[in-house]
Coordinates of C-alpha atoms in Angstrom, one line a residue:
X1 CA -31.9 -71.0 58.7
X2 CA -30.1 -67.5 58.8
X3 CA -30.3 -65.4 61.7
X4 CA -31.3 -62.1 59.8
X5 CA -34.2 -64.3 58.4
X6 CA -35.4 -65.5 61.9
X7 CA -39.5 -65.2 62.1
X8 CA -38.8 -63.6 65.7
X9 CA -37.6 -60.6 64.1
X10 CA -40.6 -60.4 61.3
X11 CA -43.9 -60.5 63.4
X12 CA -47.1 -59.5 61.8
X13 CA -48.4 -55.9 62.9
X14 CA -51.5 -58.1 64.3
X15 CA -48.6 -60.4 66.1
X16 CA -47.4 -57.7 68.5
X17 CA -48.9 -55.9 71.1
X18 CA -48.8 -52.1 69.7
X19 CA -49.2 -50.5 73.3
X20 CA -45.7 -51.6 74.0
X21 CA -44.0 -50.2 70.8
X22 CA -43.3 -47.1 69.0
X23 CA -43.6 -47.6 65.1
X24 CA -41.1 -46.0 62.9
X25 CA -41.4 -45.9 59.3
X26 CA -38.4 -45.4 56.9
X27 CA -37.5 -44.5 53.6
X28 CA -34.8 -46.9 52.4
X29 CA -32.5 -47.1 49.1
X30 CA -30.3 -49.5 48.5
X31 CA -28.5 -51.4 45.6
X32 CA -30.9 -52.8 43.2
X33 CA -30.3 -56.1 44.1
X34 CA -30.2 -55.9 47.6
X35 CA -31.8 -58.4 50.1
X36 CA -34.3 -56.3 51.6
X37 CA -35.2 -58.5 54.1
X38 CA -31.7 -59.0 55.7
X39 CA -30.8 -55.1 55.5
X40 CA -34.2 -54.7 57.3
X41 CA -33.0 -56.9 60.1
X42 CA -29.6 -55.5 60.3
X43 CA -30.9 -52.3 60.8
X44 CA -33.6 -53.2 63.4
X45 CA -30.7 -55.2 65.0
X46 CA -28.4 -52.2 65.0
X47 CA -30.7 -49.9 66.8
X48 CA -32.1 -52.3 69.3
X49 CA -30.5 -54.9 71.2
X50 CA -27.7 -56.1 68.7
X51 CA -24.7 -55.3 66.6
X52 CA -23.4 -55.9 63.4
X53 CA -21.8 -59.3 64.9
X54 CA -24.0 -61.6 67.0
X55 CA -22.6 -61.5 70.4
X56 CA -22.9 -64.1 72.9
X57 CA -25.0 -61.9 75.9
X58 CA -27.8 -61.3 73.2
X59 CA -30.1 -63.8 74.8
X60 CA -33.3 -65.2 73.6
X61 CA -34.8 -63.3 76.5
X62 CA -33.0 -60.0 76.0
X63 CA -33.9 -60.2 72.2
X64 CA -37.8 -60.9 73.1
X65 CA -37.8 -57.8 75.3
X66 CA -35.7 -55.2 73.3
X67 CA -35.0 -56.3 70.1
X68 CA -36.7 -54.0 67.2
X69 CA -39.1 -55.8 65.4
X70 CA -40.0 -55.4 61.3
X71 CA -43.8 -55.1 60.7
X72 CA -43.4 -54.1 57.1
X73 CA -41.2 -54.3 54.2
X74 CA -42.8 -52.7 50.9
X75 CA -40.7 -52.5 47.6
X76 CA -41.3 -49.1 45.9
X77 CA -42.7 -50.2 43.1
X78 CA -43.6 -53.3 44.4
X79 CA -41.6 -56.0 42.5
X80 CA -43.1 -59.5 42.2
X81 CA -40.8 -60.9 39.5
X82 CA -36.9 -60.8 39.1
X83 CA -37.5 -59.9 35.2
X84 CA -39.1 -56.4 36.7
X85 CA -35.7 -55.6 38.8
X86 CA -33.8 -52.6 37.9
X87 CA -30.2 -53.8 37.0
X88 CA -28.0 -50.6 37.8
X89 CA -30.2 -48.0 39.5
X90 CA -30.8 -47.3 43.7
X91 CA -34.0 -49.3 44.6
X92 CA -36.3 -48.0 47.2
X93 CA -38.5 -49.3 49.9
X94 CA -40.6 -48.4 52.9
X95 CA -39.7 -50.3 56.4
X96 CA -41.8 -50.3 59.1
X97 CA -39.9 -50.8 62.2
X98 CA -41.6 -51.4 66.0
X99 CA -39.3 -50.6 68.8
X100 CA -40.1 -51.6 72.3
X101 CA -40.7 -48.0 74.0
X102 CA -39.6 -49.9 77.3
X103 CA -35.9 -49.4 75.9
X104 CA -36.1 -45.6 75.9
X105 CA -39.3 -44.9 78.7
X106 CA -40.0 -41.2 78.2
X107 CA -36.7 -40.0 77.5
X108 CA -36.7 -38.4 74.0
X109 CA -33.2 -38.2 73.5
X110 CA -32.5 -41.9 73.9
X111 CA -35.6 -42.4 71.7
X112 CA -34.1 -40.4 68.9
X113 CA -30.9 -42.5 69.4
X114 CA -32.7 -45.7 68.8
X115 CA -35.0 -44.4 66.0
X116 CA -32.7 -42.6 63.8
X117 CA -29.2 -42.9 65.6
X118 CA -26.2 -44.8 64.0
X119 CA -28.4 -45.4 61.0
X120 CA -28.6 -42.0 60.1
X121 CA -25.1 -42.1 58.5
X122 CA -26.3 -44.7 56.4
X123 CA -26.8 -43.0 53.1
X124 CA -30.6 -43.1 51.1
X125 CA -32.4 -43.5 54.7
X126 CA -35.1 -41.0 56.2
X127 CA -37.5 -41.1 59.0
X128 CA -40.7 -40.3 57.6
X129 CA -43.0 -41.3 60.6
X130 CA -43.2 -41.9 64.3
X131 CA -46.4 -43.8 65.5
X132 CA -47.1 -43.3 69.3
X133 CA -49.5 -45.6 71.5
X134 CA -51.3 -43.9 74.3
X135 CA -49.2 -45.9 76.9
X136 CA -46.3 -43.9 75.7
X137 CA -48.1 -40.9 75.2
X138 CA -48.9 -40.8 78.6
X139 CA -46.0 -39.9 80.0
X140 CA -46.1 -36.6 78.6
X141 CA -48.0 -33.2 79.0
X142 CA -48.0 -31.5 75.6
X143 CA -49.2 -27.9 75.2
X144 CA -50.3 -26.5 78.0
X145 CA -52.8 -24.0 76.3
X146 CA -53.1 -25.7 72.3
X147 CA -55.4 -23.7 70.0
X148 CA -58.4 -23.8 72.4
X149 CA -56.6 -21.9 75.3
X150 CA -54.9 -19.4 73.1
X151 CA -58.3 -18.5 71.5
X152 CA -59.6 -18.4 75.0
X153 CA -56.6 -16.0 76.3
X154 CA -56.6 -13.8 73.2
X155 CA -60.6 -13.6 73.3
X156 CA -60.4 -14.2 69.3
X157 CA -62.9 -17.5 68.9
X158 CA -62.7 -17.9 65.3
X159 CA -60.6 -15.6 62.7
X160 CA -56.7 -16.4 62.3
X161 CA -54.5 -15.0 64.5
X162 CA -52.0 -12.3 63.1
X163 CA -48.5 -12.4 64.3
X164 CA -45.6 -10.3 63.5
X165 CA -42.1 -10.7 64.1
X166 CA -39.9 -7.6 64.8
X167 CA -38.0 -6.5 61.9
X168 CA -35.0 -5.4 61.7
X169 CA -34.1 -9.3 63.2
X170 CA -31.6 -8.0 65.4
X171 CA -29.0 -5.5 66.5
X172 CA -31.9 -3.4 68.0
X173 CA -32.7 -1.5 71.4
X174 CA -35.4 -2.4 73.4
X175 CA -36.2 1.4 73.2
X176 CA -36.2 0.9 69.1
X177 CA -38.0 -2.4 69.2
X178 CA -40.6 -1.0 71.7
X179 CA -41.6 1.6 69.0
X180 CA -41.9 -0.9 66.2
X181 CA -43.7 -3.3 68.6
X182 CA -46.3 -0.4 69.2
X183 CA -47.0 0.7 65.8
X184 CA -47.3 -3.3 64.6
X185 CA -49.5 -3.9 67.8
X186 CA -51.9 -0.9 67.4
X187 CA -52.7 -1.6 64.0
X188 CA -54.2 -5.1 65.2
X189 CA -51.6 -7.7 65.4
X190 CA -52.7 -10.3 67.9
X191 CA -49.5 -11.3 68.7
X192 CA -45.6 -10.0 68.3
X193 CA -42.6 -11.8 69.0
X194 CA -38.7 -11.7 68.9
X195 CA -37.4 -12.6 65.9
X196 CA -35.3 -16.0 66.0
X197 CA -32.3 -14.1 65.7
X198 CA -32.1 -12.3 68.9
X199 CA -32.8 -14.2 72.0
X200 CA -31.9 -14.4 75.4
X201 CA -30.0 -11.4 76.9
X202 CA -27.3 -9.8 74.4
X203 CA -25.6 -6.8 75.4
X204 CA -27.5 -4.6 73.1
X205 CA -30.8 -5.7 74.4
X206 CA -31.1 -7.4 77.7
X207 CA -33.7 -9.9 78.3
X208 CA -35.6 -7.9 81.1
X209 CA -35.3 -4.4 79.7
X210 CA -36.7 -6.1 76.2
X211 CA -39.5 -7.2 77.8
X212 CA -40.5 -4.1 79.9
X213 CA -40.3 -1.9 77.2
X214 CA -42.5 -4.3 74.8
X215 CA -44.9 -5.1 77.3
X216 CA -45.3 -1.6 78.1
X217 CA -45.5 -0.7 74.4
X218 CA -48.4 -3.4 74.3
X219 CA -50.3 -2.1 77.2
X220 CA -50.4 1.1 75.4
X221 CA -51.7 -0.3 72.3
X222 CA -54.1 -2.5 73.8
X223 CA -55.7 0.5 75.4
X224 CA -56.2 2.0 72.0
X225 CA -57.4 -0.9 70.0
X226 CA -59.1 -2.5 73.0
X227 CA -57.6 -6.2 72.3
X228 CA -55.1 -7.9 74.1
X229 CA -51.3 -8.3 72.5
X230 CA -49.2 -11.4 73.4
X231 CA -45.4 -10.8 73.5
X232 CA -43.2 -14.2 73.2
X233 CA -39.7 -13.2 74.2
X234 CA -37.2 -15.4 72.8
X235 CA -35.5 -17.3 75.8
X236 CA -33.5 -19.5 74.0
X237 CA -29.9 -19.9 75.3
X238 CA -27.5 -22.5 76.6
X239 CA -29.6 -25.0 78.2
X240 CA -28.4 -24.1 81.6
X241 CA -29.5 -20.4 81.1
X242 CA -33.0 -21.9 79.4
X243 CA -35.6 -21.9 82.4
X244 CA -33.7 -19.1 84.5
X245 CA -34.5 -16.7 81.4
X246 CA -37.9 -18.2 81.3
X247 CA -38.6 -17.2 84.8
X248 CA -37.0 -13.7 84.5
X249 CA -39.0 -12.9 81.3
X250 CA -42.3 -13.7 83.1
X251 CA -41.2 -11.9 86.2
X252 CA -40.7 -8.7 83.9
X253 CA -44.1 -9.3 82.6
X254 CA -43.7 -11.5 79.8
X255 CA -47.2 -13.1 78.8
X256 CA -45.8 -15.6 76.6
X257 CA -42.4 -17.0 75.6
X258 CA -40.1 -18.3 72.7
X259 CA -37.9 -21.2 72.0
X260 CA -35.8 -22.1 69.0
X261 CA -36.5 -25.7 69.5
X262 CA -33.8 -27.4 67.2
X263 CA -31.1 -25.0 69.1
X264 CA -32.0 -26.1 72.4
X265 CA -33.4 -29.7 72.0
X266 CA -37.1 -31.1 72.4
X267 CA -36.4 -31.8 75.8
X268 CA -35.1 -28.1 76.3
X269 CA -38.8 -27.4 75.0
X270 CA -40.3 -30.2 77.2
X271 CA -38.5 -29.2 80.4
X272 CA -40.1 -25.5 79.8
X273 CA -43.7 -26.9 78.8
X274 CA -43.9 -29.2 82.0
X275 CA -42.6 -26.3 84.6
X276 CA -45.7 -25.6 86.8
X277 CA -44.1 -22.3 87.0
X278 CA -44.2 -21.5 83.4
X279 CA -48.2 -20.7 83.1
X280 CA -47.7 -18.6 79.5
X281 CA -48.1 -19.9 76.1
X282 CA -44.9 -21.2 74.3
X283 CA -44.2 -20.6 70.8
X284 CA -41.7 -22.8 68.8
X285 CA -39.4 -21.6 66.1
X286 CA -38.0 -24.3 63.5
X287 CA -34.9 -22.6 62.3
X288 CA -32.5 -24.6 61.8
X289 CA -35.0 -27.5 61.4
X290 CA -34.2 -27.7 57.7
X291 CA -30.6 -29.2 58.1
X292 CA -32.5 -32.4 59.7
X293 CA -35.7 -32.2 57.4
X294 CA -35.2 -31.0 54.1
X295 CA -33.2 -33.9 52.3
X296 CA -35.4 -35.8 50.9
X297 CA -33.4 -39.1 51.3
X298 CA -31.6 -38.4 54.9
X299 CA -32.8 -37.2 58.2
X300 CA -36.8 -36.8 59.1
X301 CA -39.5 -35.6 58.0
X302 CA -41.0 -32.1 59.3
X303 CA -44.3 -34.3 60.2
X304 CA -42.0 -36.1 62.5
X305 CA -40.6 -33.0 63.8
X306 CA -44.0 -31.5 64.6
X307 CA -45.2 -34.6 66.2
X308 CA -42.3 -34.2 68.6
X309 CA -42.6 -30.5 68.9
X310 CA -46.3 -31.3 70.0
X311 CA -45.7 -33.7 72.5
X312 CA -43.0 -31.8 74.2
X313 CA -45.2 -28.7 75.0
X314 CA -45.4 -26.3 71.5
X315 CA -48.6 -24.5 71.8
X316 CA -47.5 -22.6 68.4
X317 CA -45.0 -24.2 66.3
X318 CA -43.7 -22.4 62.8
X319 CA -44.6 -24.1 59.4
X320 CA -42.8 -22.9 56.4
X321 CA -45.5 -21.1 53.8
X322 CA -45.7 -22.6 50.2
X323 CA -44.4 -19.3 48.8
X324 CA -41.3 -18.3 46.6
X325 CA -39.3 -17.4 49.6
X326 CA -38.6 -21.0 50.9
X327 CA -40.7 -23.0 48.2
X328 CA -41.9 -25.3 50.4
X329 CA -44.3 -28.0 49.0
X330 CA -48.2 -27.6 49.7
X331 CA -48.6 -31.1 50.7
X332 CA -45.8 -30.9 53.5
X333 CA -47.3 -27.9 54.7
X334 CA -50.8 -29.2 54.6
X335 CA -49.7 -32.4 56.6
X336 CA -47.8 -30.4 59.0
X337 CA -50.8 -28.5 60.0
X338 CA -52.6 -32.0 60.3
X339 CA -50.0 -33.5 62.5
X340 CA -51.1 -30.6 64.8
X341 CA -54.6 -30.1 64.5
X342 CA -55.8 -33.9 64.4
X343 CA -56.7 -35.7 67.7
X344 CA -54.0 -37.1 69.4
X345 CA -55.3 -39.1 72.7
X346 CA -55.1 -36.2 75.7
X347 CA -52.4 -34.1 73.6
X348 CA -53.6 -30.7 73.2
X349 CA -53.4 -29.1 69.6
X350 CA -50.2 -27.2 68.6
X351 CA -51.4 -23.9 66.8
X352 CA -49.6 -23.9 63.3
X353 CA -47.9 -20.5 62.7
X354 CA -47.5 -20.0 59.0
X355 CA -44.7 -17.7 58.0
X356 CA -42.4 -17.1 55.4
X357 CA -42.4 -14.2 52.6
X358 CA -46.2 -14.1 53.8
X359 CA -48.0 -11.0 52.7
X360 CA -51.9 -9.8 52.8
X361 CA -52.2 -10.9 49.0
X362 CA -51.7 -14.3 50.4
X363 CA -54.4 -14.5 53.2
X364 CA -57.1 -16.0 50.7
X365 CA -54.6 -18.9 49.5
X366 CA -53.6 -19.5 53.3
X367 CA -57.3 -19.6 54.7
X368 CA -58.6 -21.6 51.7
X369 CA -55.9 -24.7 52.3
X370 CA -56.2 -24.5 55.8
X371 CA -59.2 -23.1 57.2
X372 CA -59.4 -20.5 59.9
X373 CA -57.0 -22.3 62.8
X374 CA -54.1 -20.9 61.9
X375 CA -51.6 -18.0 62.9
X376 CA -50.5 -15.8 60.0
X377 CA -46.9 -14.9 60.6
X378 CA -45.7 -11.6 59.2
X379 CA -42.4 -9.7 59.5
X380 CA -41.7 -7.6 56.3
X381 CA -45.5 -7.8 55.3
X382 CA -46.3 -5.7 58.2
X383 CA -42.9 -3.5 58.8
X384 CA -42.2 -3.0 55.2
X385 CA -45.7 -1.7 54.3
X386 CA -45.4 1.6 52.2
X387 CA -47.8 3.3 54.7
X388 CA -45.7 1.9 57.7
X389 CA -46.1 -0.8 60.1
X390 CA -49.7 0.2 61.6
X391 CA -51.3 0.3 58.3
X392 CA -49.2 -3.3 57.7
X393 CA -51.1 -4.6 60.2
X394 CA -54.3 -3.0 59.4
X395 CA -53.9 -4.5 55.9
X396 CA -53.8 -8.0 57.2
X397 CA -56.9 -7.6 59.5
X398 CA -58.9 -6.3 56.3
X399 CA -57.8 -9.3 54.3
X400 CA -58.6 -11.7 56.7
X401 CA -62.4 -10.3 57.5
X402 CA -62.9 -9.8 53.9
X403 CA -62.2 -13.6 53.5
X404 CA -64.1 -14.1 56.4
X405 CA -67.3 -12.3 55.0
X406 CA -66.6 -14.3 51.5
X407 CA -65.7 -10.8 49.8
X408 CA -62.8 -11.1 47.2
X409 CA -60.0 -9.4 48.8
X410 CA -59.4 -7.0 45.7
X411 CA -63.0 -6.1 45.7
X412 CA -62.3 -5.1 49.5
X413 CA -59.4 -3.2 48.9
X414 CA -61.2 -0.6 47.0
X415 CA -62.6 1.1 49.9
X416 CA -59.4 -0.1 52.4
X417 CA -56.4 1.9 51.4
X418 CA -54.0 0.0 53.5
X419 CA -55.0 -3.4 52.2
X420 CA -55.0 -1.6 48.7
X421 CA -51.3 -0.3 49.0
X422 CA -50.3 -4.1 50.2
X423 CA -51.7 -5.4 47.0
X424 CA -50.0 -3.1 44.9
X425 CA -46.7 -3.7 46.4
X426 CA -46.6 -7.5 46.4
X427 CA -49.8 -8.6 44.7
X428 CA -52.1 -11.5 45.3
X429 CA -50.8 -15.0 45.9
X430 CA -52.8 -17.8 44.8
X431 CA -53.3 -21.4 43.1
X432 CA -52.0 -20.1 39.8
X433 CA -48.8 -18.8 41.2
X434 CA -48.3 -22.1 43.2
X435 CA -48.5 -23.7 39.9
X436 CA -46.4 -21.6 38.1
X437 CA -43.6 -21.8 40.8
X438 CA -43.4 -25.8 40.6
X439 CA -44.7 -25.6 37.0
X440 CA -47.6 -27.9 37.8
X441 CA -50.2 -28.1 35.3
X442 CA -53.6 -27.1 36.5

């Protein structure tokens, strides 16, 4: 019998102790006549205890403890007969591979090296899911606040939270940014963040000065509107400066922090989230993530990335909206929200932060798809409002209130000039617009 057909590599899912394994699901493509059993076994061996050629040191004992197990191979389509097989086109299949997590314990970089390491260089291979047993997740603390904690902190029990990222993105001084901050906050924005393109302590906006100026603006706005404003200062930096940036930001008065997770890595996020001295919410920005997720045949899925963000402690995580700006698929948008929202043992929920070309006219569409447990993230939709950023914030609150009350926003705008101006400028985005964008038949 060929070693690549060895039954020990191919147990049924029912034949292994699921508590001992992290299960990876892949979309894999190969030659039309490829031997899927042998190809799958070679992949499992490569990413666990073996190599491309049998070595004497890989004993049966080592393989029993550390070799990955193939628990599912599903051809798509699910061919049964030779006559059904394609002759000259790529053939795809779904592969489910169980990795003993004793191999990587709680080490996220090592886990990624295992589940999408050398094999990421193979053409037509994408990691589409990771399934974690409770025994593995017990090693992680997850978000400190999550959805319920953020709602309690902001005293917003039900409605969507309004976020604004300050525009211009970068190049502004703390004083210039503070004025933009105040105008957005006083109009009713609940949470304001640095843009992902300004972080740490650039020469034109030192971290401590920026925090102090913005928090003073928040205090002024909060007094006028009678509500709290969060400010997430972007502490993204070289990893050796990351923790210090967070400490200095909190010391200067910041009531939340932000990190570009794909720049600093999941472990950088986890370091901040599990630090007992960092007791403020953490916003996760996913810029650069598309380099890992956007290919339909390579890298990893957005859902996998979102799971890792949640496990590593992200209280809020950016999820690209299904709008014309980024052309995100609605199914991905909804599934990513599911990953942050659904039960995951003791790990708290991650608040989905919907962003990317969002305007008040999109609010009914977003709430219809995801409900109220979302953060509506807005940049130019507030700072580009024809009546100014204060009116831009007011317009979003008006749109949310209308949807919460079951009122059509066009009807609501007749008595609300801020919302009316936003609709006149950007229009209303709904199901029909999405269908037209993707040429989908209703």
